[in-house]
PDB file of C-alpha atoms in Angstrom:
ATOM      1  CA  LYS P1038      11.261   4.182  16.819  1.00  0.00           C
ATOM      2  CA  ALA P1039      12.756   4.177  13.501  1.00  0.00           C
ATOM      3  CA  GLY P1040      10.544   3.661  10.461  1.00  0.00           C
ATOM      4  CA  VAL P1041      10.832   1.087   7.648  1.00  0.00           C
ATOM      5  CA  THR P1042      13.941   1.699   5.604  1.00  0.00           C
ATOM      6  CA  GLN P1043      14.591   0.501   1.994  1.00  0.00           C
ATOM      7  CA  THR P1044      17.762   0.537   0.110  1.00  0.00           C
ATOM      8  CA  PRO P1045      18.497   1.688  -2.520  1.00  0.00           C
ATOM      9  CA  ARG P1046      16.118   4.508  -3.130  1.00  0.00           C
ATOM     10  CA  TYR P1047      16.774   4.669  -6.782  1.00  0.00           C
ATOM     11  CA  LEU P1048      18.233   2.075  -9.083  1.00  0.00           C
ATOM     12  CA  ILE P1049      18.883   1.964 -12.783  1.00  0.00           C
ATOM     13  CA  LYS P1050      19.361  -1.312 -14.593  1.00  0.00           C
ATOM     14  CA  THR P1051      19.514  -2.697 -18.132  1.00  0.00           C
ATOM     15  CA  ARG P1052      17.295  -5.277 -19.467  1.00  0.00           C
ATOM     16  CA  GLY P1053      18.417  -8.797 -18.750  1.00  0.00           C
ATOM     17  CA  GLN P1054      20.226  -7.799 -15.625  1.00  0.00           C
ATOM     18  CA  GLN P1055      19.074  -8.816 -12.012  1.00  0.00           C
ATOM     19  CA  VAL P1056      18.507  -6.632  -8.989  1.00  0.00           C
ATOM     20  CA  THR P1057      18.155  -7.157  -5.248  1.00  0.00           C
ATOM     21  CA  LEU P1058      16.288  -4.671  -3.093  1.00  0.00           C
ATOM     22  CA  SER P1059      16.543  -4.525   0.708  1.00  0.00           C
ATOM     23  CA  CYS P1060      13.964  -3.733   3.388  1.00  0.00           C
ATOM     24  CA  SER P1061      14.430  -3.248   7.132  1.00  0.00           C
ATOM     25  CA  PRO P1062      11.144  -3.308   8.998  1.00  0.00           C
ATOM     26  CA  ILE P1063      10.295  -1.382  12.223  1.00  0.00           C
ATOM     27  CA  SER P1064      11.938  -2.987  15.202  1.00  0.00           C
ATOM     28  CA  GLY P1065       9.722  -5.832  16.560  1.00  0.00           C
ATOM     29  CA  HIS P1066       7.693  -6.181  13.360  1.00  0.00           C
ATOM     30  CA  ARG P1067       7.836  -9.788  12.035  1.00  0.00           C
ATOM     31  CA  SER P1068       5.799  -9.474   8.898  1.00  0.00           C
ATOM     32  CA  VAL P1069       7.169  -7.944   5.676  1.00  0.00           C
ATOM     33  CA  SER P1070       5.187  -7.440   2.477  1.00  0.00           C
ATOM     34  CA  TRP P1071       6.353  -6.294  -0.839  1.00  0.00           C
ATOM     35  CA  TYR P1072       4.373  -4.405  -3.367  1.00  0.00           C
ATOM     36  CA  GLN P1073       4.920  -3.124  -6.983  1.00  0.00           C
ATOM     37  CA  GLN P1074       3.398   0.258  -7.787  1.00  0.00           C
ATOM     38  CA  THR P1075       2.952   1.399 -11.333  1.00  0.00           C
ATOM     39  CA  PRO P1076       0.795   4.260 -12.737  1.00  0.00           C
ATOM     40  CA  GLY P1077      -1.151   1.874 -14.777  1.00  0.00           C
ATOM     41  CA  GLN P1078      -1.699  -0.969 -12.379  1.00  0.00           C
ATOM     42  CA  GLY P1079      -1.671   0.711  -8.979  1.00  0.00           C
ATOM     43  CA  LEU P1080      -0.310  -1.198  -5.909  1.00  0.00           C
ATOM     44  CA  GLN P1081       0.158  -4.932  -6.659  1.00  0.00           C
ATOM     45  CA  PHE P1082       0.919  -7.330  -3.914  1.00  0.00           C
ATOM     46  CA  LEU P1083       4.085  -9.382  -4.602  1.00  0.00           C
ATOM     47  CA  PHE P1084       4.589 -11.484  -1.429  1.00  0.00           C
ATOM     48  CA  GLU P1085       4.591 -11.557   2.353  1.00  0.00           C
ATOM     49  CA  TYR P1086       6.916 -12.965   4.791  1.00  0.00           C
ATOM     50  CA  PHE P1087       6.565 -13.921   8.338  1.00  0.00           C
ATOM     51  CA  SER P1088       9.292 -15.453  10.517  1.00  0.00           C
ATOM     52  CA  GLU P1089      11.302 -16.176   7.494  1.00  0.00           C
ATOM     53  CA  THR P1090       8.517 -18.121   5.747  1.00  0.00           C
ATOM     54  CA  GLN P1091       6.638 -16.872   2.629  1.00  0.00           C
ATOM     55  CA  ARG P1092       3.119 -16.758   3.760  1.00  0.00           C
ATOM     56  CA  ASN P1093       1.439 -15.411   0.633  1.00  0.00           C
ATOM     57  CA  LYS P1094       2.397 -14.638  -2.966  1.00  0.00           C
ATOM     58  CA  GLY P1095       0.830 -12.429  -5.546  1.00  0.00           C
ATOM     59  CA  ASN P1096       0.385 -13.208  -9.278  1.00  0.00           C
ATOM     60  CA  PHE P1097       3.908 -12.468 -10.459  1.00  0.00           C
ATOM     61  CA  PRO P1098       6.224 -14.559 -12.521  1.00  0.00           C
ATOM     62  CA  GLY P1099       8.955 -16.546 -10.893  1.00  0.00           C
ATOM     63  CA  ARG P1100      11.474 -14.034 -11.834  1.00  0.00           C
ATOM     64  CA  PHE P1101      10.372 -12.272  -8.629  1.00  0.00           C
ATOM     65  CA  SER P1102      11.493 -13.871  -5.397  1.00  0.00           C
ATOM     66  CA  GLY P1103      12.160 -12.865  -1.852  1.00  0.00           C
ATOM     67  CA  ARG P1104      13.397 -13.855   1.432  1.00  0.00           C
ATOM     68  CA  GLN P1105      13.513 -12.914   4.996  1.00  0.00           C
ATOM     69  CA  PHE P1106      16.213 -13.230   7.493  1.00  0.00           C
ATOM     70  CA  SER P1107      16.034 -14.148  11.202  1.00  0.00           C
ATOM     71  CA  ASN P1108      16.219 -10.355  12.204  1.00  0.00           C
ATOM     72  CA  SER P1109      13.023  -9.692  10.020  1.00  0.00           C
ATOM     73  CA  ARG P1110      14.979  -7.928   7.342  1.00  0.00           C
ATOM     74  CA  SER P1111      13.788  -8.885   3.876  1.00  0.00           C
ATOM     75  CA  GLU P1112      15.240  -8.804   0.354  1.00  0.00           C
ATOM     76  CA  MET P1113      13.510  -9.150  -2.947  1.00  0.00           C
ATOM     77  CA  ASN P1114      15.212 -10.151  -6.107  1.00  0.00           C
ATOM     78  CA  VAL P1115      14.208  -9.600  -9.720  1.00  0.00           C
ATOM     79  CA  SER P1116      16.110 -11.586 -12.311  1.00  0.00           C
ATOM     80  CA  THR P1117      16.256 -11.144 -16.094  1.00  0.00           C
ATOM     81  CA  LEU P1118      14.793  -7.601 -15.799  1.00  0.00           C
ATOM     82  CA  GLU P1119      12.297  -6.355 -18.418  1.00  0.00           C
ATOM     83  CA  LEU P1120      11.113  -2.896 -19.377  1.00  0.00           C
ATOM     84  CA  GLY P1121       7.779  -3.518 -17.671  1.00  0.00           C
ATOM     85  CA  ASP P1122       9.531  -3.987 -14.220  1.00  0.00           C
ATOM     86  CA  SER P1123      10.235  -0.362 -13.997  1.00  0.00           C
ATOM     87  CA  ALA P1124       8.206   0.609 -10.962  1.00  0.00           C
ATOM     88  CA  LEU P1125       8.188   1.816  -7.302  1.00  0.00           C
ATOM     89  CA  TYR P1126       8.798  -1.122  -5.182  1.00  0.00           C
ATOM     90  CA  LEU P1127       7.387  -0.776  -1.668  1.00  0.00           C
ATOM     91  CA  CYS P1128       8.066  -2.718   1.385  1.00  0.00           C
ATOM     92  CA  ALA P1129       5.663  -2.676   4.343  1.00  0.00           C
ATOM     93  CA  SER P1130       5.968  -4.143   7.791  1.00  0.00           C
ATOM     94  CA  SER P1131       3.252  -4.996  10.413  1.00  0.00           C
ATOM     95  CA  LEU P1132       3.379  -6.121  14.095  1.00  0.00           C
ATOM     96  CA  SER P1133       1.417  -9.342  13.904  1.00  0.00           C
ATOM     97  CA  LYS P1134       0.970 -12.426  11.717  1.00  0.00           C
ATOM     98  CA  ALA P1135      -2.492 -11.080  10.900  1.00  0.00           C
ATOM     99  CA  VAL P1136      -1.732  -8.661   8.221  1.00  0.00           C
ATOM    100  CA  TYR P1137      -3.495  -5.745   9.714  1.00  0.00           C
ATOM    101  CA  GLU P1138      -1.868  -2.294   9.798  1.00  0.00           C
ATOM    102  CA  GLN P1139       1.020  -1.895   7.556  1.00  0.00           C
ATOM    103  CA  TYR P1140       3.786   0.708   7.779  1.00  0.00           C
ATOM    104  CA  PHE P1141       5.442   1.429   4.476  1.00  0.00           C
ATOM    105  CA  GLY P1142       8.874   2.380   3.526  1.00  0.00           C
ATOM    106  CA  PRO P1143       9.726   5.183   1.043  1.00  0.00           C
ATOM    107  CA  GLY P1144      10.283   2.614  -1.738  1.00  0.00           C
ATOM    108  CA  THR P1145      12.911   1.864  -4.268  1.00  0.00           C
ATOM    109  CA  ARG P1146      12.428   3.437  -7.630  1.00  0.00           C
ATOM    110  CA  LEU P1147      13.649   0.889 -10.323  1.00  0.00           C
ATOM    111  CA  THR P1148      14.164   1.997 -13.771  1.00  0.00           C
ATOM    112  CA  VAL P1149      14.898  -0.691 -16.404  1.00  0.00           C
ATOM    113  CA  THR P1150      16.482   0.622 -19.745  1.00  0.00           C
TER     114      THR P1150
ATOM    115  CA  THR M 615     -10.832 -12.598  -6.557  1.00  0.00           C
ATOM    116  CA  GLN M 616     -11.348  -9.692  -4.278  1.00  0.00           C
ATOM    117  CA  LEU M 617     -11.234  -6.336  -6.008  1.00  0.00           C
ATOM    118  CA  LEU M 618     -11.639  -2.686  -4.651  1.00  0.00           C
ATOM    119  CA  GLU M 619     -12.797   0.092  -6.748  1.00  0.00           C
ATOM    120  CA  GLN M 620     -12.433   3.837  -5.968  1.00  0.00           C
ATOM    121  CA  SER M 621     -14.094   6.978  -7.280  1.00  0.00           C
ATOM    122  CA  PRO M 622     -13.433   9.373  -8.493  1.00  0.00           C
ATOM    123  CA  GLN M 623     -10.021   8.492  -9.943  1.00  0.00           C
ATOM    124  CA  PHE M 624      -9.054  12.131 -10.089  1.00  0.00           C
ATOM    125  CA  LEU M 625     -10.253  15.158  -8.218  1.00  0.00           C
ATOM    126  CA  SER M 626      -9.132  18.731  -8.270  1.00  0.00           C
ATOM    127  CA  ILE M 627     -10.841  21.176  -6.026  1.00  0.00           C
ATOM    128  CA  GLN M 628     -10.296  24.667  -4.514  1.00  0.00           C
ATOM    129  CA  GLU M 629      -9.044  25.121  -1.042  1.00  0.00           C
ATOM    130  CA  GLY M 630     -12.021  25.242   1.441  1.00  0.00           C
ATOM    131  CA  GLU M 631     -14.221  22.928  -0.541  1.00  0.00           C
ATOM    132  CA  ASN M 632     -15.505  19.659   0.725  1.00  0.00           C
ATOM    133  CA  LEU M 633     -15.188  16.230  -0.946  1.00  0.00           C
ATOM    134  CA  THR M 634     -16.034  12.676  -0.558  1.00  0.00           C
ATOM    135  CA  VAL M 635     -14.075   9.622  -1.960  1.00  0.00           C
ATOM    136  CA  TYR M 636     -15.685   6.286  -2.363  1.00  0.00           C
ATOM    137  CA  CYS M 637     -14.166   2.684  -2.107  1.00  0.00           C
ATOM    138  CA  ASN M 638     -16.513  -0.161  -3.158  1.00  0.00           C
ATOM    139  CA  SER M 639     -16.294  -3.947  -3.524  1.00  0.00           C
ATOM    140  CA  SER M 640     -18.503  -6.815  -4.012  1.00  0.00           C
ATOM    141  CA  SER M 641     -16.571  -8.743  -1.258  1.00  0.00           C
ATOM    142  CA  VAL M 642     -16.747  -8.496   2.433  1.00  0.00           C
ATOM    143  CA  PHE M 643     -13.672  -7.457   4.299  1.00  0.00           C
ATOM    144  CA  SER M 644     -12.646  -7.846   7.947  1.00  0.00           C
ATOM    145  CA  SER M 645     -11.602  -4.323   8.063  1.00  0.00           C
ATOM    146  CA  LEU M 646     -10.776  -1.472   5.744  1.00  0.00           C
ATOM    147  CA  GLN M 647      -7.898   0.928   5.862  1.00  0.00           C
ATOM    148  CA  TRP M 648      -7.274   4.285   4.259  1.00  0.00           C
ATOM    149  CA  TYR M 649      -3.764   5.554   3.303  1.00  0.00           C
ATOM    150  CA  ARG M 650      -2.408   8.781   1.907  1.00  0.00           C
ATOM    151  CA  GLN M 651       0.688   8.722  -0.411  1.00  0.00           C
ATOM    152  CA  GLU M 652       2.566  11.767  -1.462  1.00  0.00           C
ATOM    153  CA  PRO M 653       4.859  11.782  -4.536  1.00  0.00           C
ATOM    154  CA  GLY M 654       8.058   9.868  -4.043  1.00  0.00           C
ATOM    155  CA  GLU M 655       7.052   8.427  -0.625  1.00  0.00           C
ATOM    156  CA  GLY M 656       5.351   5.248   0.673  1.00  0.00           C
ATOM    157  CA  PRO M 657       1.652   5.289   1.676  1.00  0.00           C
ATOM    158  CA  VAL M 658       0.987   6.428   5.212  1.00  0.00           C
ATOM    159  CA  LEU M 659      -1.902   4.833   7.198  1.00  0.00           C
ATOM    160  CA  LEU M 660      -4.597   7.248   8.109  1.00  0.00           C
ATOM    161  CA  VAL M 661      -7.185   5.027   9.817  1.00  0.00           C
ATOM    162  CA  THR M 662      -8.569   1.402  10.146  1.00  0.00           C
ATOM    163  CA  VAL M 663     -12.212   0.861  10.369  1.00  0.00           C
ATOM    164  CA  VAL M 664     -13.399  -2.601  11.639  1.00  0.00           C
ATOM    165  CA  THR M 665     -17.034  -2.682  12.575  1.00  0.00           C
ATOM    166  CA  GLY M 666     -19.827  -2.310   9.879  1.00  0.00           C
ATOM    167  CA  GLY M 667     -21.345   1.143  10.146  1.00  0.00           C
ATOM    168  CA  GLU M 668     -18.249   2.479  11.924  1.00  0.00           C
ATOM    169  CA  VAL M 669     -17.533   6.287  11.725  1.00  0.00           C
ATOM    170  CA  LYS M 670     -14.017   7.621  12.614  1.00  0.00           C
ATOM    171  CA  LYS M 671     -12.911  11.144  12.602  1.00  0.00           C
ATOM    172  CA  LEU M 672      -9.447  12.491  12.150  1.00  0.00           C
ATOM    173  CA  LYS M 673      -9.520  16.255  12.332  1.00  0.00           C
ATOM    174  CA  ARG M 674     -11.077  17.402   9.045  1.00  0.00           C
ATOM    175  CA  LEU M 675     -11.384  13.766   7.776  1.00  0.00           C
ATOM    176  CA  THR M 676     -14.288  11.475   8.344  1.00  0.00           C
ATOM    177  CA  PHE M 677     -14.083   7.781   7.535  1.00  0.00           C
ATOM    178  CA  GLN M 678     -17.089   5.458   7.361  1.00  0.00           C
ATOM    179  CA  PHE M 679     -17.295   1.659   6.927  1.00  0.00           C
ATOM    180  CA  GLY M 680     -20.473   0.415   5.055  1.00  0.00           C
ATOM    181  CA  ASP M 681     -22.919  -1.767   7.238  1.00  0.00           C
ATOM    182  CA  ALA M 682     -22.070  -4.764   5.193  1.00  0.00           C
ATOM    183  CA  ARG M 683     -18.377  -4.039   5.366  1.00  0.00           C
ATOM    184  CA  LYS M 684     -18.125  -4.019   1.657  1.00  0.00           C
ATOM    185  CA  ASP M 685     -17.532  -0.291   1.109  1.00  0.00           C
ATOM    186  CA  SER M 686     -16.130   2.895   2.671  1.00  0.00           C
ATOM    187  CA  SER M 687     -16.001   6.527   2.176  1.00  0.00           C
ATOM    188  CA  LEU M 688     -13.629   9.311   3.169  1.00  0.00           C
ATOM    189  CA  HIS M 689     -15.033  12.866   3.456  1.00  0.00           C
ATOM    190  CA  ILE M 690     -12.786  15.863   3.795  1.00  0.00           C
ATOM    191  CA  THR M 691     -14.217  19.137   5.067  1.00  0.00           C
ATOM    192  CA  ALA M 692     -12.651  22.429   4.148  1.00  0.00           C
ATOM    193  CA  ALA M 693      -9.866  20.855   2.095  1.00  0.00           C
ATOM    194  CA  GLN M 694      -6.336  22.410   2.406  1.00  0.00           C
ATOM    195  CA  PRO M 695      -3.440  22.177   0.025  1.00  0.00           C
ATOM    196  CA  GLY M 696      -1.707  19.801   2.438  1.00  0.00           C
ATOM    197  CA  ASP M 697      -4.500  17.359   1.692  1.00  0.00           C
ATOM    198  CA  THR M 698      -3.164  16.826  -1.696  1.00  0.00           C
ATOM    199  CA  GLY M 699      -2.007  13.294  -2.467  1.00  0.00           C
ATOM    200  CA  LEU M 700      -3.084   9.751  -3.650  1.00  0.00           C
ATOM    201  CA  TYR M 701      -5.684   8.336  -1.215  1.00  0.00           C
ATOM    202  CA  LEU M 702      -5.748   4.553  -1.191  1.00  0.00           C
ATOM    203  CA  CYS M 703      -8.274   2.211   0.476  1.00  0.00           C
ATOM    204  CA  ALA M 704      -7.250  -1.290   1.292  1.00  0.00           C
ATOM    205  CA  GLY M 705      -9.424  -4.088   2.475  1.00  0.00           C
ATOM    206  CA  VAL M 706      -8.147  -6.785   4.813  1.00  0.00           C
ATOM    207  CA  SER M 707      -9.403 -10.247   3.952  1.00  0.00           C
ATOM    208  CA  THR M 708     -11.681 -12.174   6.160  1.00  0.00           C
ATOM    209  CA  SER M 709      -8.878 -14.667   6.720  1.00  0.00           C
ATOM    210  CA  TYR M 710      -6.628 -11.861   7.826  1.00  0.00           C
ATOM    211  CA  ASP M 711      -3.868 -13.064   5.472  1.00  0.00           C
ATOM    212  CA  LYS M 712      -4.098 -10.469   2.620  1.00  0.00           C
ATOM    213  CA  VAL M 713      -4.579  -6.738   2.115  1.00  0.00           C
ATOM    214  CA  ILE M 714      -6.156  -5.777  -1.282  1.00  0.00           C
ATOM    215  CA  PHE M 715      -5.551  -2.179  -2.465  1.00  0.00           C
ATOM    216  CA  GLY M 716      -7.836  -0.067  -4.518  1.00  0.00           C
ATOM    217  CA  PRO M 717      -6.394   2.014  -7.468  1.00  0.00           C
ATOM    218  CA  GLY M 718      -6.462   5.267  -5.547  1.00  0.00           C
ATOM    219  CA  THR M 719      -7.966   8.679  -5.848  1.00  0.00           C
ATOM    220  CA  SER M 720      -5.565  11.412  -6.857  1.00  0.00           C
ATOM    221  CA  LEU M 721      -6.596  14.572  -4.954  1.00  0.00           C
ATOM    222  CA  SER M 722      -5.213  18.030  -5.853  1.00  0.00           C
ATOM    223  CA  VAL M 723      -6.134  20.998  -3.616  1.00  0.00           C
ATOM    224  CA  ILE M 724      -5.552  24.322  -5.287  1.00  0.00           C
ATOM    225  CA  PRO M 725      -4.846  27.263  -2.952  1.00  0.00           C
TER     226      PRO M 725
END
């Protein structure tokens, strides 16, 4: 069974621009969560989607948004990029609505200049 | 707010040595997970412990969940260079709707 895939793997953007990241979960997994990982803050929860509905949201500004499609694929969008948004963005999928065991993708490395 | 602390933050040891990594919280979790992350990759789930006092073994790795389900430890016997990585603990909330990650322990095993 194929793992979680994320595209693109690397991205360089300029301050003020916006970016969209994509995540395809493991087949059959309906829950998708997004995390931001930085050396200083560690792994921070962004949001979780289940069956196209946002079930939970972390403490990030409204510039960060996401959605999930009927095939469980998910996208996250960051508008008006800031230098501090430079991070590894990780997507994780899990089988059930109860967020239990998560399977992570390789991440998208975003650099904002 | 549920928080998880891990200690030590960094650990550098020689191949063959034993080590223990700790994960602590003041909150109760329904279960606790351990992940290992290598540079440039996403975390990989190693184990989930569910019952207070539970001990699980994965080859040379031994995981224990505290009796009160607030803390956990990871013990590695005879560490090898392949064990190098960032070890993350993660607590699943009692409402099963949130996973809280600790800051991680960066382990380096020197040949």
